[in-house]
XYZ file of C-alpha atoms in Angstrom:
658
model
C 139.808 124.893 87.845
C 137.068 123.355 85.818
C 137.527 119.788 84.417
C 137.561 119.755 80.733
C 134.377 119.182 78.709
C 133.489 116.527 76.019
C 132.378 118.715 74.091
C 134.430 120.424 71.499
C 135.470 124.284 70.814
C 134.644 124.805 74.377
C 134.922 128.412 74.112
C 132.543 129.741 76.973
C 134.312 127.117 79.628
C 137.796 128.036 78.319
C 136.739 131.992 78.852
C 135.193 130.995 82.801
C 138.567 129.466 83.351
C 140.745 132.015 82.314
C 139.486 135.112 85.021
C 141.607 135.322 87.540
C 139.109 134.563 90.194
C 138.783 130.878 88.988
C 134.959 131.119 90.304
C 132.769 129.745 88.026
C 129.320 131.539 86.684
C 126.282 129.153 86.668
C 123.120 129.798 84.458
C 120.268 127.881 85.911
C 116.673 127.980 84.262
C 113.615 127.581 86.138
C 111.567 129.590 88.439
C 109.859 127.392 91.077
C 110.796 125.834 94.364
C 112.863 123.061 92.821
C 115.145 126.279 91.065
C 115.365 127.636 94.230
C 116.866 124.671 95.970
C 119.042 124.203 93.267
C 120.523 127.663 93.561
C 120.689 127.507 97.275
C 122.988 124.609 96.611
C 125.075 125.643 93.768
C 125.861 128.907 95.800
C 127.098 126.958 98.786
C 129.989 125.557 96.436
C 133.281 127.239 96.913
C 134.337 126.737 93.120
C 131.070 128.924 92.190
C 130.978 132.502 91.962
C 127.815 133.526 90.930
C 124.266 131.955 90.188
C 122.320 133.394 87.090
C 118.723 132.334 87.859
C 116.196 132.603 84.825
C 113.762 133.479 86.013
C 114.073 132.769 89.684
C 111.285 133.971 92.382
C 111.063 136.164 94.940
C 113.255 134.230 97.029
C 115.971 133.856 94.879
C 118.743 136.196 96.877
C 122.078 136.744 98.038
C 125.507 137.353 97.739
C 126.127 134.711 94.999
C 122.303 134.774 93.240
C 121.222 136.923 90.608
C 118.074 136.866 88.583
C 117.410 137.732 84.940
C 114.201 138.462 84.857
C 114.018 139.530 80.996
C 115.708 136.683 79.581
C 113.412 134.410 77.418
C 114.546 130.662 77.946
C 112.476 129.952 74.699
C 114.925 131.494 72.623
C 118.075 129.848 72.919
C 120.116 132.186 70.837
C 119.615 134.497 73.624
C 120.281 132.094 76.210
C 123.582 131.283 74.593
C 124.029 135.146 74.417
C 123.982 135.394 78.093
C 126.166 132.434 78.755
C 128.933 134.179 76.464
C 128.071 137.748 78.087
C 128.833 136.204 81.681
C 131.244 133.529 80.856
C 128.586 130.906 81.892
C 130.852 127.402 82.340
C 127.513 125.402 82.831
C 123.818 125.656 82.366
C 121.634 123.882 84.798
C 118.339 123.189 83.554
C 115.024 122.868 86.256
C 112.100 122.149 84.356
C 111.244 119.734 81.474
C 109.963 121.654 78.741
C 113.066 123.641 78.160
C 114.914 120.261 77.871
C 112.161 118.520 75.904
C 112.837 121.689 73.442
C 116.175 121.102 72.859
C 117.773 123.954 75.083
C 120.879 121.432 75.722
C 121.288 120.577 72.064
C 121.673 124.204 70.788
C 123.919 125.362 73.881
C 126.054 122.105 73.323
C 126.547 122.350 69.453
C 126.402 126.096 68.841
C 128.357 127.316 71.990
C 130.143 124.253 73.648
C 128.564 124.960 76.812
C 128.422 122.304 79.478
C 124.264 121.466 80.187
C 123.254 119.422 83.116
C 120.358 118.245 81.347
C 119.335 115.596 78.911
C 119.469 116.399 74.974
C 116.078 116.249 73.483
C 116.330 112.593 72.169
C 116.831 111.664 75.922
C 114.359 113.758 77.570
C 111.961 112.004 75.154
C 111.770 109.672 78.504
C 109.830 112.014 79.856
C 108.367 114.181 77.276
C 106.799 111.099 75.276
C 104.965 108.567 78.014
C 104.067 106.219 74.780
C 107.854 105.884 74.393
C 108.664 105.534 77.838
C 106.551 102.602 78.152
C 107.801 100.818 74.753
C 111.343 101.663 75.543
C 110.599 99.811 78.981
C 109.090 96.873 77.623
C 111.867 96.577 74.934
C 114.859 96.463 77.699
C 112.661 94.754 80.441
C 112.029 97.138 82.767
C 109.611 96.190 84.945
C 106.318 97.959 84.441
C 102.936 97.632 84.548
C 101.027 95.899 81.351
C 99.910 99.073 78.921
C 98.734 99.769 75.539
C 99.217 103.349 73.661
C 96.431 104.789 71.638
C 96.105 107.859 68.992
C 92.759 106.757 67.627
C 89.988 107.760 70.209
C 87.641 104.849 69.102
C 90.331 101.723 69.465
C 91.167 103.202 73.161
C 87.446 102.679 73.710
C 86.892 99.568 72.881
C 89.945 98.383 74.731
C 88.518 99.822 77.805
C 85.617 98.379 77.227
C 87.129 94.862 76.937
C 89.801 95.022 79.689
C 89.017 93.247 83.007
C 91.404 95.119 85.539
C 91.285 98.447 86.533
C 93.259 101.047 84.397
C 95.266 104.395 84.779
C 94.876 106.948 81.698
C 97.864 109.023 80.979
C 98.018 111.682 78.288
C 101.645 110.888 76.552
C 102.821 114.703 76.536
C 103.646 116.922 78.858
C 100.985 117.978 81.105
C 102.707 119.712 83.986
C 102.455 116.458 86.191
C 98.617 116.704 85.919
C 97.898 114.349 82.875
C 97.066 111.122 84.666
C 93.744 110.017 85.956
C 92.418 107.065 87.772
C 89.099 106.002 87.008
C 86.888 103.795 89.354
C 84.469 102.172 86.765
C 84.676 101.429 82.993
C 81.792 104.142 82.557
C 84.127 106.750 84.326
C 87.603 105.466 82.197
C 85.212 106.540 79.011
C 84.629 109.475 80.304
C 88.151 110.510 80.876
C 89.239 109.004 77.850
C 86.820 111.582 75.876
C 88.003 114.548 78.172
C 91.546 113.842 77.190
C 91.540 112.992 73.314
C 88.387 114.787 72.330
C 88.123 117.765 74.353
C 91.854 118.329 75.113
C 91.984 118.320 78.695
C 95.316 118.498 78.682
C 95.979 119.873 75.505
C 97.687 118.316 72.737
C 99.538 116.172 75.557
C 96.274 113.930 75.130
C 96.689 113.239 71.423
C 98.327 109.896 72.402
C 97.443 108.338 75.554
C 98.900 105.206 77.690
C 96.083 102.995 79.196
C 97.808 100.606 81.576
C 97.019 98.391 84.618
C 96.150 100.244 87.788
C 98.908 99.027 90.337
C 98.909 98.711 93.956
C 100.933 99.670 97.264
C 103.446 102.610 98.180
C 105.261 104.749 95.928
C 108.622 105.920 96.186
C 110.684 108.727 94.072
C 113.865 107.087 92.940
C 116.557 109.816 91.677
C 119.911 109.142 90.418
C 122.779 111.526 89.038
C 123.873 109.957 85.716
C 126.927 110.555 83.095
C 125.498 108.615 80.269
C 127.244 105.452 82.305
C 127.644 105.532 85.854
C 124.543 105.999 87.912
C 124.415 107.117 91.549
C 121.176 106.633 93.302
C 119.955 109.475 95.936
C 118.065 108.671 98.756
C 114.668 107.938 98.220
C 111.977 109.703 98.673
C 108.100 109.787 99.058
C 105.689 112.583 98.088
C 102.082 113.537 98.820
C 100.367 114.482 95.668
C 96.774 115.035 97.160
C 95.720 118.295 98.348
C 94.325 117.260 101.636
C 95.292 115.461 104.470
C 94.766 111.444 104.555
C 95.629 111.771 100.626
C 92.211 113.102 100.160
C 90.971 115.682 97.585
C 92.321 116.297 93.788
C 95.956 115.758 92.979
C 98.660 118.838 93.012
C 102.209 119.059 92.075
C 103.253 117.727 95.508
C 102.372 118.981 99.081
C 105.255 117.636 100.875
C 107.955 115.523 100.902
C 110.313 113.381 102.983
C 113.553 111.594 102.650
C 115.080 108.663 103.217
C 111.681 107.166 102.444
C 112.102 103.757 104.670
C 109.602 101.916 102.337
C 112.752 101.239 100.120
C 114.761 99.015 102.019
C 118.450 97.961 100.608
C 117.145 95.521 98.820
C 114.761 97.163 97.190
C 117.339 100.075 96.458
C 119.636 97.636 94.754
C 117.173 96.181 92.594
C 115.982 99.619 91.524
C 119.180 100.660 90.669
C 120.296 97.688 88.681
C 117.356 96.964 86.862
C 115.103 100.267 86.508
C 117.977 103.138 86.398
C 121.146 101.429 85.053
C 118.710 99.259 82.455
C 117.484 102.797 81.570
C 120.667 104.586 81.379
C 122.247 101.664 79.215
C 119.248 101.046 77.002
C 119.169 105.215 76.288
C 122.962 104.894 75.235
C 122.733 101.717 73.243
C 119.537 103.653 71.574
C 121.814 107.007 70.704
C 120.057 108.697 73.490
C 123.070 109.189 76.146
C 121.290 110.782 79.275
C 122.861 113.227 81.225
C 121.575 114.760 84.060
C 118.864 113.919 86.856
C 117.118 110.640 85.877
C 114.163 110.229 88.039
C 111.914 107.082 88.322
C 108.322 107.255 89.595
C 108.371 103.430 91.420
C 105.144 101.464 92.643
C 106.281 98.607 95.215
C 103.335 96.491 94.210
C 102.784 93.850 96.698
C 102.256 91.359 94.383
C 104.475 91.773 91.200
C 107.273 93.669 93.141
C 108.922 96.953 92.097
C 107.319 98.462 88.917
C 108.336 101.597 86.944
C 105.277 103.990 86.936
C 107.480 106.496 84.478
C 110.518 108.247 84.094
C 111.288 111.982 84.358
C 114.287 113.914 82.955
C 115.019 116.052 85.885
C 114.733 116.923 89.524
C 111.314 116.496 91.220
C 109.143 119.090 92.811
C 109.235 118.793 95.798
C 111.642 115.992 96.089
C 114.535 118.391 95.563
C 113.858 120.202 98.720
C 114.451 116.872 100.830
C 117.173 115.142 98.799
C 119.679 118.482 98.160
C 119.730 119.479 101.947
C 121.281 115.970 102.413
C 123.504 115.962 99.739
C 126.923 116.083 101.299
C 129.030 116.447 98.308
C 129.302 119.646 96.005
C 126.653 120.124 93.841
C 128.554 121.683 91.148
C 131.163 119.243 91.275
C 128.461 116.543 90.607
C 126.985 118.404 87.823
C 130.313 119.106 86.031
C 131.193 115.347 86.384
C 127.812 114.643 84.939
C 128.577 116.568 81.718
C 132.234 115.756 81.219
C 131.581 112.039 81.859
C 133.655 111.285 84.790
C 130.546 111.008 87.714
C 132.657 107.836 88.597
C 135.635 109.615 89.765
C 133.971 111.584 92.399
C 132.434 110.558 95.799
C 128.898 111.370 95.992
C 127.842 111.156 99.536
C 124.690 112.045 101.498
C 124.227 112.967 105.126
C 123.308 110.019 107.763
C 119.875 112.329 108.310
C 116.573 112.981 107.456
C 114.447 115.759 105.591
C 110.942 116.952 105.277
C 109.489 119.565 103.518
C 106.255 121.154 103.783
C 104.520 123.356 101.312
C 102.275 125.862 101.597
C 99.873 126.809 98.933
C 97.457 129.397 98.069
C 93.367 129.438 98.947
C 91.858 127.406 95.956
C 94.559 125.447 94.808
C 95.009 123.022 92.677
C 91.854 125.306 91.204
C 91.589 129.232 90.681
C 93.504 130.934 93.419
C 94.057 134.291 94.043
C 97.575 136.219 93.406
C 99.081 138.841 95.090
C 98.666 138.254 98.730
C 101.076 139.537 101.366
C 103.428 137.090 102.968
C 104.801 137.585 106.217
C 106.896 135.775 109.200
C 109.660 134.389 106.852
C 112.517 136.295 108.869
C 111.088 134.585 111.607
C 111.739 130.890 110.481
C 114.798 129.513 112.797
C 116.207 126.538 114.355
C 117.677 125.392 111.071
C 114.383 125.498 108.779
C 114.695 126.681 105.180
C 112.040 128.546 103.494
C 112.374 127.451 99.233
C 110.177 129.763 97.280
C 108.185 128.741 94.418
C 104.838 130.924 93.561
C 106.437 134.526 95.300
C 107.186 137.687 93.731
C 108.282 141.096 95.184
C 105.770 143.796 94.535
C 106.954 147.256 95.712
C 109.267 145.640 98.191
C 106.588 143.363 99.413
C 106.463 139.500 99.260
C 103.437 138.382 97.280
C 102.128 135.194 96.298
C 102.088 134.744 92.548
C 101.039 130.735 92.023
C 99.580 127.766 93.229
C 102.194 126.210 95.330
C 104.044 129.389 97.129
C 106.525 128.053 99.480
C 108.216 125.098 100.727
C 109.913 125.054 104.342
C 112.035 122.362 104.913
C 113.870 120.953 108.261
C 116.535 117.987 108.732
C 117.344 116.036 111.872
C 118.875 112.877 113.476
C 115.086 111.220 112.722
C 112.144 111.757 110.551
C 110.245 113.443 113.630
C 113.009 115.736 114.677
C 113.168 117.198 110.981
C 109.446 117.253 110.647
C 109.539 118.979 113.840
C 111.955 121.663 112.349
C 109.472 122.191 109.284
C 106.324 122.336 110.808
C 107.719 125.146 113.277
C 108.733 127.170 110.591
C 105.841 126.809 108.484
C 103.919 127.820 111.843
C 105.958 131.242 111.523
C 104.720 132.439 108.126
C 101.268 134.066 107.213
C 99.600 134.809 104.334
C 95.803 135.051 103.774
C 94.282 131.885 102.557
C 97.191 130.063 103.118
C 96.928 126.023 103.362
C 99.256 123.216 104.009
C 99.077 119.623 105.223
C 99.491 118.652 108.692
C 100.417 114.991 107.932
C 103.528 114.887 105.876
C 105.491 111.484 106.188
C 102.402 109.843 108.205
C 102.840 106.632 105.980
C 106.537 106.802 107.371
C 105.798 107.573 110.973
C 105.766 104.390 113.499
C 103.032 104.627 116.415
C 104.057 105.989 119.540
C 103.183 105.302 122.957
C 100.260 107.745 124.430
C 101.226 111.147 125.433
C 101.055 111.942 129.220
C 99.900 115.164 130.345
C 100.231 116.713 133.871
C 97.884 119.742 134.846
C 98.405 122.300 137.320
C 95.689 123.980 138.711
C 93.819 126.453 141.339
C 90.495 126.728 139.987
C 87.146 124.946 138.292
C 89.617 123.735 135.395
C 86.852 125.017 132.623
C 90.029 124.323 130.107
C 90.361 120.870 131.072
C 86.717 120.077 130.524
C 87.663 120.372 127.133
C 90.845 118.356 127.110
C 88.810 115.641 129.119
C 85.989 115.660 126.230
C 88.218 115.745 123.124
C 90.964 114.446 123.480
C 91.646 112.322 126.829
C 91.439 108.842 126.344
C 93.957 106.582 128.151
C 94.918 103.576 126.817
C 93.418 104.697 123.214
C 95.431 103.403 119.835
C 94.294 106.725 118.350
C 97.508 108.559 118.337
C 95.539 111.889 118.748
C 94.191 110.851 121.772
C 96.217 111.777 125.446
C 96.488 110.669 128.849
C 95.745 113.165 131.790
C 98.165 111.443 133.894
C 97.360 113.580 136.905
C 96.024 116.598 138.302
C 97.889 118.830 141.219
C 96.541 122.058 142.856
C 97.837 124.300 145.372
C 94.146 124.396 146.969
C 92.797 121.437 148.592
C 88.869 122.744 147.409
C 89.671 123.497 144.145
C 87.142 122.622 141.502
C 89.790 121.146 139.227
C 90.693 118.342 142.030
C 86.780 117.508 141.906
C 86.597 117.537 138.457
C 89.873 115.106 138.184
C 87.769 112.657 140.651
C 85.009 112.564 138.570
C 87.175 111.247 135.669
C 88.917 109.068 137.382
C 92.367 110.870 137.087
C 94.820 110.969 139.578
C 94.861 114.104 141.579
C 96.741 115.397 144.282
C 96.541 118.517 146.489
C 100.252 119.856 147.498
C 100.275 122.228 150.329
C 102.401 125.423 150.375
C 102.798 125.075 154.030
C 105.761 123.428 155.779
C 105.518 121.560 159.163
C 105.812 124.833 161.037
C 102.790 126.292 159.042
C 105.209 128.750 157.610
C 104.837 129.263 153.459
C 107.755 127.476 152.074
C 109.885 129.281 149.288
C 108.581 128.729 145.567
C 111.639 126.109 144.717
C 110.850 123.976 147.884
C 107.000 124.105 146.964
C 107.819 123.363 143.400
C 110.138 120.222 143.917
C 106.885 118.662 145.869
C 105.012 119.442 142.992
C 107.552 117.127 141.044
C 107.512 114.707 143.325
C 103.719 114.192 143.345
C 103.891 114.042 139.374
C 106.849 111.692 139.710
C 105.270 108.651 139.603
C 103.267 109.470 136.544
C 105.945 110.524 134.330
C 104.419 113.460 132.467
C 105.776 114.532 129.299
C 104.299 117.574 129.148
C 102.638 119.917 131.888
C 100.048 122.514 131.320
C 99.284 125.389 133.820
C 95.471 125.966 133.899
C 94.131 128.665 136.089
C 96.814 128.140 138.251
C 97.329 130.737 140.819
C 101.360 130.435 141.448
C 104.204 131.856 140.030
C 106.711 128.808 139.706
C 110.841 128.800 140.130
C 113.029 129.397 137.622
C 114.468 125.806 138.660
C 111.241 124.228 137.721
C 111.326 126.071 134.535
C 114.792 124.943 133.874
C 113.564 121.308 134.803
C 110.622 121.382 132.284
C 112.208 123.487 129.713
C 110.173 123.306 126.550
C 107.408 120.903 128.624
C 105.747 123.477 130.481
C 102.808 125.285 128.783
C 100.673 128.290 130.260
C 97.118 129.687 128.842
C 96.546 133.303 129.416
C 93.396 134.985 128.606
C 94.914 137.655 126.615
C 96.429 138.275 123.441
C 100.036 138.855 124.537
C 101.927 140.566 125.435
C 99.421 142.702 125.587
C 97.828 142.642 129.353
C 100.366 140.345 130.391
C 100.521 139.732 134.390
C 97.055 140.003 134.494
C 94.678 137.689 136.017
C 91.500 136.543 134.427
C 88.637 138.901 135.389
C 91.176 141.401 135.819
C 92.474 141.250 132.367
C 88.734 140.983 130.830
C 88.452 144.409 132.415
C 91.182 145.906 131.417
C 90.616 144.687 127.758
C 87.275 146.602 127.630
C 88.455 149.797 129.833
C 91.528 150.137 126.990
C 88.592 149.815 124.385
C 90.490 147.176 122.233
C 88.242 145.866 119.762
C 89.874 142.199 119.646
C 90.618 139.925 122.515
C 91.383 136.131 123.062
C 93.943 133.690 124.572
C 97.548 132.977 124.310
C 99.376 129.633 125.008
C 102.810 130.103 125.581
C 106.170 128.308 126.873
C 106.291 129.343 130.864
C 109.682 130.827 131.753
C 110.291 132.760 135.018
C 109.377 135.903 133.952
C 105.670 135.952 133.944
C 104.170 135.602 130.751
C 106.906 136.127 128.532
C 108.043 133.186 127.028
C 107.408 132.030 123.396
C 104.111 132.160 122.123
C 102.614 128.838 120.784
C 99.291 129.764 119.754
C 96.953 132.608 119.829
C 93.274 132.676 119.492
C 91.299 135.851 119.055
C 87.817 136.781 119.107
C 85.649 140.329 118.556
C 84.790 142.307 121.468
C 81.428 144.083 120.803
C 79.968 146.968 122.436
C 77.581 145.258 124.740
C 80.256 142.901 126.046
C 80.976 142.401 130.029
C 83.968 140.736 131.742
C 81.935 138.321 132.051
C 80.758 137.874 128.161
C 84.318 138.014 127.379
C 85.494 135.624 130.329
C 83.294 132.811 128.217
C 84.371 134.160 124.778
C 87.613 133.498 125.718
C 87.454 130.398 127.596
C 85.700 128.373 124.776
C 89.007 129.494 122.725
C 91.279 128.633 125.619
C 90.042 124.993 125.360
C 90.743 125.050 121.667
C 94.092 126.375 121.671
C 95.091 123.956 124.301
C 94.459 120.871 122.283
C 95.924 122.556 118.983
C 98.777 123.306 121.327
C 98.940 119.784 122.717
C 98.745 118.240 118.900
C 101.997 120.575 117.782
C 103.627 119.390 120.781
C 103.141 115.939 120.063
C 104.190 116.132 116.425
C 107.223 117.479 117.183
C 106.534 120.773 116.061
C 107.505 122.801 119.339
C 111.072 122.095 119.136
C 111.536 118.699 121.380
C 111.118 115.394 121.463
C 107.974 115.130 123.138
C 108.190 111.612 124.774
C 110.596 111.998 127.764
C 110.898 108.189 128.472
């Protein structure tokens, strides 16, 4: 049964309770990745029968999920009518704009509907950065030195006089983009004019906040609250910049992870008491009772300690995509408790796990980007990874892009690296033209590992090994991308790959396939000899480069997920063929494209899971020899990429054996 609500004449909640099924209907407002995640989590509740999502996106589907494409959420009466029609007992609001426009006020005052999200006067803590900064100062919430301006000339004069670096913020809502970090006074003055005079962020820039630039790591600290009780979620960190290494323009967020180790338990308690609880108490004292999720963006300044950068009045995006998968309590129960002022009566738990999410964005984002590009491969995402849609839609039955941030893949695991591996393995299954995503999510939290040790088995010249030596073989390097080719083993005593290893001082061994009686030994016996040769070097990964042997089933089992082969075709085409024979077969078949495949090795030849494929065109004047040269260049590149994927936990196994 639904708990009683604090709002009088709660006709809709009573309607929902009186149904025979006694299952709740929830209306969720919003259409991004945050809202898809909220819908996914709400649908898991045994107390929820249906989640209506307005408008949702191309990924919102399932037994309990229904999209309301025609509902205009700006028309509060229309929203209330839908609540009455469907017996909605709870409205959960994802984005900040409907809250700032008073949707909670209207639904509560006119229909007695429970709304998870603050009323308009409480949402001002995000809707007006000027109000928020004044509020923080009044209630002694630690924050950077600041001044608010509505007069352009007064703001200009302040910038000319101030001695420290500044951040300039449009006070109003600007979809997360109304913040600039100028490097010089001249740049600051230009930014100010763009915001206040040229209206770069529209009316959001009518008033600006100019505050001191702080330093240190950031943390997203989100909490559930019923207006009195505050329950802090695990800290998260997101990645705003579009490119790896935190380069390029700001975005809505390209990935996130949680818990963020930068927020220690002592710091968590400080933020809970001095920032979030202080804010909730202050809002209540101001007659602005805050119900929903209060999100404090924190800067952990090494000199000044934790400082609140801003408050948001809702879940963050993409933080939601890592926090809700970790929530171990029924989200519907939590939301209802927040609405009813009974949050202190339930035990909100989070899993003792890690979560990471990686965002795939459209080509050109965060600037102008194309839409309508078909998305494929989502059905191949497995091993616990979850895809949360954002800018997607269905077009004649096909899933296509419809926004800048298209989707996110979230992984969970017992460690951050495991969670990242699950997320990236899932992302690698998804394709659309122009797709871009960062490969370094959570780089700030990852501790350097020891160097990866790679063994090579080969029978030929080892040309692909040369590409590895030239690019990433550097024993003892502190660069995590550099590896140690710890040994080379061959079944041919005069193989060129052994001479190549000797040239670069790489330990190398010839392992004979004959017994003492001169007869050829079995595969199992031979492979155990290879194991013995490699044993002193303790390899993490084994590469088969031009290895003219079929390995035994036992060897595959012992080195499961650690045995990679490069094949000179686009498997499954021309499986089982050898080098020159494959290229000749490609030409004979009149293929227009060829390439190489790096795949896991199984007992069945060339049948293991594909890790990477690289392709090149087949031209009219190509010969087996010219194709070999083309493909061999790709083989080296593919092996290097495969090693990096393996090192970054993206192939479904802990890369470091010991």
